[in-house]
Tab-separated table of C-alpha atoms in Angstrom:
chain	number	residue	atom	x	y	z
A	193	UNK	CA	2.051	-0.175	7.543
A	194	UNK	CA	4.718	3.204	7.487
A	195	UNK	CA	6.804	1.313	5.698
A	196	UNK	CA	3.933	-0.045	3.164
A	197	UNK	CA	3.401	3.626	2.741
A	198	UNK	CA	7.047	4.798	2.280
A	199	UNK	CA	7.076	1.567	-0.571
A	200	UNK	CA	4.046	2.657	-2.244
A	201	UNK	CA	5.268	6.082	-2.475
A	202	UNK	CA	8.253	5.445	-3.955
A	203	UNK	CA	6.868	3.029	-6.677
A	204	UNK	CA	3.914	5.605	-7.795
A	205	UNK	CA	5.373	8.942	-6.973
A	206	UNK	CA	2.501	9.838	-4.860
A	207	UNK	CA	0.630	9.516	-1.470
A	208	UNK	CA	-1.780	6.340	-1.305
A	209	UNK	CA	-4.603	8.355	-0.005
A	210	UNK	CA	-5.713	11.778	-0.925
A	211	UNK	CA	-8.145	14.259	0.406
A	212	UNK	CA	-8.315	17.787	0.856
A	213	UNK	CA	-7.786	17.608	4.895
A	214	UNK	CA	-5.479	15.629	7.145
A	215	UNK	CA	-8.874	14.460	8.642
A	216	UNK	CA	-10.007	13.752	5.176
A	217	UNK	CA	-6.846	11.588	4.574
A	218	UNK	CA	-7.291	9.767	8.064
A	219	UNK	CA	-10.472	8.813	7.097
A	220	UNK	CA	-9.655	7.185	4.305
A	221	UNK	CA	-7.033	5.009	5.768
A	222	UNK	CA	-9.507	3.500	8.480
A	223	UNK	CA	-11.964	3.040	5.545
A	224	UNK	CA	-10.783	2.009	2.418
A	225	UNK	CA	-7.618	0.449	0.252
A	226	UNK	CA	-5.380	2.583	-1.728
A	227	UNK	CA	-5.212	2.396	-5.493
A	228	UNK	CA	-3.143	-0.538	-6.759
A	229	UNK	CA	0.616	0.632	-7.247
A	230	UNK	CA	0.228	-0.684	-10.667
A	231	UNK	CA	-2.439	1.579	-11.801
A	232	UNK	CA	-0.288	4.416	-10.646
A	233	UNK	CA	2.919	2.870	-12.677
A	234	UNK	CA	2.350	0.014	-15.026
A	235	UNK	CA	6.032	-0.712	-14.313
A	236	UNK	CA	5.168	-2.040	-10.995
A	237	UNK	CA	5.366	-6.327	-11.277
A	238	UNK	CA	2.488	-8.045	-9.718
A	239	UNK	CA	4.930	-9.386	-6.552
A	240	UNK	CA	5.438	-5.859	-5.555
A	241	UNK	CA	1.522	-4.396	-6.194
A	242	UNK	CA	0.170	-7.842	-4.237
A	243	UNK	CA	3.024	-7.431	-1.524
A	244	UNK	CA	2.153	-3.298	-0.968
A	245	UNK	CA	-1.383	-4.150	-0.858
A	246	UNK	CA	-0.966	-6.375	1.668
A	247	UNK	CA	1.167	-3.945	3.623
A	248	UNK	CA	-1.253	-1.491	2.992
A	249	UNK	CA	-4.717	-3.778	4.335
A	250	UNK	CA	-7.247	-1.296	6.084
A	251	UNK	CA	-8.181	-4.528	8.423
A	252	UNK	CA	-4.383	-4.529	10.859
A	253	UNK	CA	-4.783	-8.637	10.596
A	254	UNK	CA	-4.700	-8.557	7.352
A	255	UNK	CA	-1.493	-6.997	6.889
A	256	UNK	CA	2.378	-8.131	6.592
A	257	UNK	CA	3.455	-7.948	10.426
A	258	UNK	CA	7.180	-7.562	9.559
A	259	UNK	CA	10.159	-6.512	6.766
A	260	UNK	CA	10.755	-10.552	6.695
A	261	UNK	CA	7.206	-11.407	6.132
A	262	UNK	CA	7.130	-8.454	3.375
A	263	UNK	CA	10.296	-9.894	2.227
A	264	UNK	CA	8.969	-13.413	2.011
A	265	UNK	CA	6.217	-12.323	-0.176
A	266	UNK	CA	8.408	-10.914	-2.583
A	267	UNK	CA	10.764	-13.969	-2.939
């Protein structure tokens, strides 16, 4: 998930969940998905936007558990 977040910030140039509080932000995370890379940065391909979402999944079982399975969806 950190790393998910580290990814998506690097790709967009910004946080993937705002609010005007740390509690704000927290809730968000628990709650609901981020905005799709690629509607921060049309640049993004699809393999990276699908692969950061998936990092990014509010339900934990959802997510990539691992750099090789985040690398495997980008191959």
């Amino acid at each position: 998930y950190s790393l998910g977040i580290v990814i998506y910030e690097m790709l967009t140039g910004r946080a993937p969940h705002v609010g005007l509080s740390p509690l704000a932000i927290a809730a968000r995370r628990v709650q609901e998905a981020p905005p799709s890379p690629r509607e921060a940065n049309r640049a993004v391909s699809a393999r990276w936007d699908r692969a950061v979402r998936r990092a990014l999944a509010v339900n934990p079982e959802e997510r990539l558990a691992s750099v090789g399975a985040l690398l495997a969806e980008l191959e």
